[in-house]
Amino acid sequence: MRLSMPFNAALGNVNQTVTYTDPIEVNPENQLESLKALMAEIKNGQVKTLLMLGGNPAYTAPSDMDFGNAINACRCVSISASSMMRLRRCASGICRRHILWRPGAMRAPMTARSPSFSR
Amino acid sequence: MREGAKIALGSPVNTLYHFEKADRILSLDADFLQSLPGHLRYSRKFADRRRVRTKDVGRTDQPKPEQPANETMNRLYVVESTATITGAMADHRVPVRASQIEAVARVIAEKLSGWSGTALPANVPAAWIDAVRQRPDRP
């Protein structure tokens, strides 16, 4: 991206084949740096309770961060749709329903009640 | 990406590519047909420029009223460090190490600006760079 921006600017592509808009994130930031900052705060004992909304950073965070062991220092609460991958180290977990959890979720939506149901 | 935008433009931005308008596309290790956000849209728009539609009588692929006639195809140049769908679709693909992508980008930038100084990676032919640099209206 950093490499391509000067190219597109030099070739006059901006607003032709490339457009830049406001970021779609509410709070655009460097997520890796943000995670590193969190890790530093956990290691310094500044985090008492860590609430995780979805995801499993112990599995997906860069391995050199050693997130799985670092969070032993604080109380963790995880809200996740994936119970299998939920952190075993979490003091408590709230299992959110998966989007396909509802029976019949994979079927076509029922648009009209069938006669068998109406009886 | 975000850091790049901050350096180039001063603030983070959301980037949208309009492949339907592009005649020549250079991808620097960017798998925009499969991995980038918006890749489904990009694939569709990219493929649209690969479909030649003319108003010739008797052809079955004539443009629909809402589609503009498309008499030329786009051309895709890919420099990448691993095999991707985008590389497979490329008209001209050069595999280089991830560490050499920047050097290739610099050489192309130097060709555009008239500067020089960066050495081209050994497996990238100089003619390839010239082909990328050439504009269709300036052969």
Coordinates of C-alpha atoms in Angstrom, one line a residue:
Chain A
M1 CA 0.0 0.0 0.0
R2 CA 2.7 2.4 1.0
L3 CA 4.5 1.5 -2.2
S4 CA 1.5 1.8 -4.5
M5 CA 0.2 5.2 -3.3
P6 CA 3.1 7.2 -4.8
F7 CA 2.6 5.2 -8.1
N8 CA -1.1 6.0 -8.3
A9 CA -0.5 9.6 -7.4
A10 CA 2.3 10.0 -10.0
L11 CA 0.2 8.3 -12.7
G12 CA -2.9 10.4 -12.0
N13 CA -4.9 7.4 -11.0
V14 CA -6.4 8.9 -7.8
N15 CA -10.1 9.4 -8.2
Q16 CA -9.9 7.5 -11.5
T17 CA -9.0 3.9 -10.8
V18 CA -8.3 4.4 -7.1
T19 CA -10.4 6.3 -4.6
Y20 CA -9.6 7.0 -1.0
T21 CA -12.4 7.3 1.5
D22 CA -12.7 7.8 5.2
P23 CA -11.7 4.7 7.1
I24 CA -14.5 2.3 7.8
E25 CA -13.3 1.4 11.2
V26 CA -14.7 3.5 14.1
N27 CA -11.2 3.7 15.7
P28 CA -8.6 3.1 13.0
E29 CA -5.3 2.2 14.6
N30 CA -2.4 -0.2 14.2
Q31 CA -3.9 -3.3 15.7
L32 CA -0.5 -5.1 16.1
E33 CA 0.8 -2.1 18.1
S34 CA -2.4 -2.0 20.1
L35 CA -2.0 -5.6 21.0
K36 CA 1.6 -5.1 21.9
A37 CA 0.6 -2.3 24.2
L38 CA -2.0 -4.5 25.8
M39 CA 0.6 -7.2 26.4
A40 CA 2.9 -4.7 28.1
E41 CA 0.1 -3.6 30.4
I42 CA -0.7 -7.2 31.2
K43 CA 2.9 -8.0 32.0
N44 CA 3.1 -4.9 34.2
G45 CA 0.1 -6.0 36.2
Q46 CA -2.1 -3.1 35.1
V47 CA -4.8 -5.4 33.8
K48 CA -7.0 -7.1 36.4
T49 CA -9.8 -8.4 34.1
L50 CA -9.5 -9.0 30.4
L51 CA -12.8 -9.2 28.5
M52 CA -12.5 -10.8 25.0
L53 CA -15.4 -10.4 22.6
G54 CA -15.0 -13.2 20.1
G55 CA -11.8 -14.6 18.7
N56 CA -9.0 -16.5 20.5
P57 CA -5.9 -14.5 20.7
A58 CA -4.0 -17.3 22.4
Y59 CA -4.3 -19.1 19.1
T60 CA -4.3 -16.2 16.6
A61 CA -1.9 -13.6 18.1
P62 CA 1.7 -13.7 16.9
S63 CA 3.3 -16.6 18.7
D64 CA 6.3 -14.6 20.0
M65 CA 3.9 -12.6 22.2
D66 CA 3.0 -15.8 24.1
F67 CA -0.4 -14.4 24.7
G68 CA -1.7 -17.7 26.1
N69 CA 0.7 -17.7 29.0
A70 CA 0.7 -14.0 29.6
I71 CA -3.0 -13.8 30.4
N72 CA -2.5 -16.1 33.4
A73 CA -1.6 -12.9 35.2
C74 CA -5.2 -11.5 34.9
R75 CA -8.7 -12.7 35.1
C76 CA -10.1 -13.4 31.7
V77 CA -13.7 -13.5 30.5
S78 CA -14.3 -14.7 26.9
I79 CA -17.5 -14.3 24.9
S80 CA -17.1 -16.5 21.9
A81 CA -19.2 -18.5 19.4
S82 CA -16.5 -21.1 19.3
S83 CA -16.6 -23.2 22.4
M84 CA -13.9 -25.5 21.2
M85 CA -11.3 -22.9 20.6
R86 CA -12.3 -20.9 23.7
L87 CA -9.4 -20.2 26.0
R88 CA -9.0 -22.9 28.5
R89 CA -7.3 -20.5 30.8
C90 CA -10.3 -18.2 31.0
A91 CA -11.9 -18.0 34.4
S92 CA -15.3 -17.8 32.8
G93 CA -16.6 -18.0 29.4
I94 CA -19.9 -17.0 27.9
C95 CA -20.8 -19.1 24.9
R96 CA -22.4 -16.9 22.3
R97 CA -24.7 -18.5 19.8
H98 CA -23.2 -19.2 16.5
I99 CA -24.9 -17.6 13.6
L100 CA -25.8 -21.0 12.2
W101 CA -26.8 -22.4 15.6
R102 CA -30.5 -22.0 15.1
P103 CA -32.2 -25.2 13.9
G104 CA -32.9 -25.0 10.2
A105 CA -30.4 -22.1 9.8
M106 CA -28.9 -23.7 6.8
R107 CA -32.2 -24.2 5.1
A108 CA -34.0 -21.7 2.9
P109 CA -36.1 -19.2 5.0
M110 CA -39.7 -20.2 5.5
T111 CA -41.8 -17.6 3.8
A112 CA -45.2 -19.1 4.4
R113 CA -46.4 -21.5 7.1
S114 CA -47.0 -24.9 5.7
P115 CA -50.4 -26.5 6.2
S116 CA -48.9 -29.1 8.5
F117 CA -47.8 -26.4 11.0
S118 CA -51.1 -24.6 11.0
R119 CA -53.0 -27.6 12.3
Chain B
M1 CA -1.5 -0.6 4.9
R2 CA -2.7 1.8 7.5
E3 CA 0.8 3.0 8.3
G4 CA 1.4 3.4 4.6
A5 CA -1.7 5.6 4.2
K6 CA -0.6 7.7 7.2
I7 CA 2.8 8.2 5.7
A8 CA 1.5 9.0 2.2
L9 CA -1.6 10.9 3.0
G10 CA -1.3 11.9 6.6
S11 CA -4.3 10.0 7.8
P12 CA -5.6 6.4 7.6
V13 CA -7.9 5.9 4.6
N14 CA -10.0 3.2 3.1
T15 CA -8.8 2.4 -0.4
L16 CA -11.1 1.3 -3.2
Y17 CA -9.8 0.1 -6.5
H18 CA -11.8 0.4 -9.7
F19 CA -10.5 -2.4 -11.8
E20 CA -13.2 -1.9 -14.4
K21 CA -11.5 1.4 -15.4
A22 CA -7.9 0.1 -15.4
D23 CA -6.3 -0.8 -18.6
R24 CA -3.0 -1.9 -17.1
I25 CA -2.7 -3.3 -13.6
L26 CA 0.4 -3.8 -11.6
S27 CA 0.2 -5.9 -8.4
L28 CA 3.1 -5.8 -6.0
D29 CA 2.6 -8.9 -3.9
A30 CA -1.1 -8.0 -3.6
D31 CA -3.5 -10.9 -4.1
F32 CA -6.5 -8.6 -4.9
L33 CA -8.5 -11.4 -6.5
Q34 CA -8.6 -13.6 -3.4
S35 CA -7.2 -12.0 -0.3
L36 CA -7.7 -8.2 -0.2
P37 CA -10.8 -6.9 1.4
G38 CA -13.4 -6.5 -1.4
H39 CA -11.8 -9.3 -3.5
L40 CA -15.2 -10.6 -4.7
R41 CA -16.1 -7.2 -6.1
Y42 CA -12.6 -6.8 -7.5
S43 CA -12.7 -10.3 -9.1
R44 CA -16.0 -9.4 -10.8
K45 CA -14.8 -6.1 -12.1
F46 CA -11.5 -7.4 -13.2
A47 CA -13.2 -10.3 -15.1
D48 CA -15.6 -7.8 -16.7
R49 CA -12.7 -6.2 -18.4
R50 CA -11.5 -9.5 -19.7
R51 CA -14.8 -10.1 -21.5
V52 CA -14.7 -8.6 -24.9
R53 CA -18.1 -7.3 -25.9
T54 CA -18.6 -5.7 -29.3
K55 CA -21.7 -4.7 -31.2
D56 CA -20.8 -7.0 -34.1
V57 CA -23.9 -8.6 -35.8
G58 CA -24.3 -12.3 -35.1
R59 CA -22.3 -12.4 -31.9
T60 CA -23.9 -13.9 -28.8
D61 CA -21.9 -11.9 -26.3
Q62 CA -23.2 -8.5 -27.4
P63 CA -23.4 -6.0 -24.6
K64 CA -26.6 -5.6 -22.8
P65 CA -28.1 -2.1 -22.8
E66 CA -26.6 -1.3 -19.4
Q67 CA -23.2 -2.6 -20.3
P68 CA -20.7 -0.6 -22.3
A69 CA -19.1 -2.2 -25.2
N70 CA -15.6 -3.4 -24.3
E71 CA -13.3 -3.9 -27.2
T72 CA -10.0 -4.2 -25.3
M73 CA -8.9 -6.3 -22.4
N74 CA -7.0 -5.2 -19.4
R75 CA -3.4 -6.4 -18.8
L76 CA -2.2 -7.7 -15.5
Y77 CA 1.4 -7.6 -14.3
V78 CA 2.1 -9.4 -11.1
V79 CA 5.3 -9.4 -9.0
E80 CA 4.7 -11.8 -6.1
S81 CA 6.6 -13.9 -3.6
T82 CA 4.2 -16.8 -3.4
A83 CA 1.8 -18.4 -5.9
T84 CA -1.7 -16.8 -5.7
I85 CA -4.8 -16.7 -7.8
T86 CA -3.9 -13.2 -8.9
G87 CA -0.5 -14.5 -10.1
A88 CA -2.3 -17.3 -12.0
M89 CA -4.5 -14.8 -13.8
A90 CA -1.5 -12.5 -14.7
D91 CA -0.5 -11.9 -18.2
H92 CA 3.0 -11.3 -17.0
R93 CA 4.1 -12.8 -13.7
V94 CA 7.5 -12.6 -12.0
P95 CA 8.2 -14.5 -8.8
V96 CA 10.6 -12.8 -6.5
R97 CA 11.4 -13.0 -2.8
A98 CA 9.2 -11.0 -0.5
S99 CA 12.4 -9.0 0.5
Q100 CA 12.9 -8.0 -3.2
I101 CA 9.4 -6.6 -3.9
E102 CA 10.4 -3.2 -2.7
A103 CA 13.5 -3.3 -4.9
V104 CA 11.3 -4.0 -8.0
A105 CA 8.9 -1.2 -6.9
R106 CA 11.8 1.2 -6.6
V107 CA 13.1 0.3 -10.0
I108 CA 9.7 0.9 -11.6
A109 CA 9.4 4.2 -9.7
E110 CA 12.8 5.2 -10.9
K111 CA 11.8 4.4 -14.5
L112 CA 8.8 6.6 -14.1
S113 CA 10.7 9.5 -12.6
G114 CA 13.9 9.2 -14.5
W115 CA 16.0 8.5 -11.5
S116 CA 18.3 5.5 -11.1
G117 CA 20.3 3.7 -8.5
T118 CA 18.4 0.6 -7.4
A119 CA 19.6 -2.7 -8.6
L120 CA 17.0 -5.0 -10.2
P121 CA 16.7 -8.5 -8.6
A122 CA 18.6 -11.0 -10.7
N123 CA 15.5 -13.0 -12.0
V124 CA 13.5 -9.9 -13.1
P125 CA 14.2 -9.1 -16.8
A126 CA 14.8 -5.5 -17.5
A127 CA 12.4 -5.8 -20.5
W128 CA 9.7 -6.8 -18.1
I129 CA 10.1 -3.5 -16.2
D130 CA 10.0 -1.6 -19.5
A131 CA 6.8 -3.4 -20.4
V132 CA 5.2 -2.3 -17.2
R133 CA 6.4 1.2 -17.6
Q134 CA 5.2 1.6 -21.1
R135 CA 1.9 3.4 -21.5
P136 CA -0.5 2.2 -24.1
D137 CA -0.6 5.6 -25.7
R138 CA 3.2 5.8 -25.8
P139 CA 4.5 2.6 -27.1

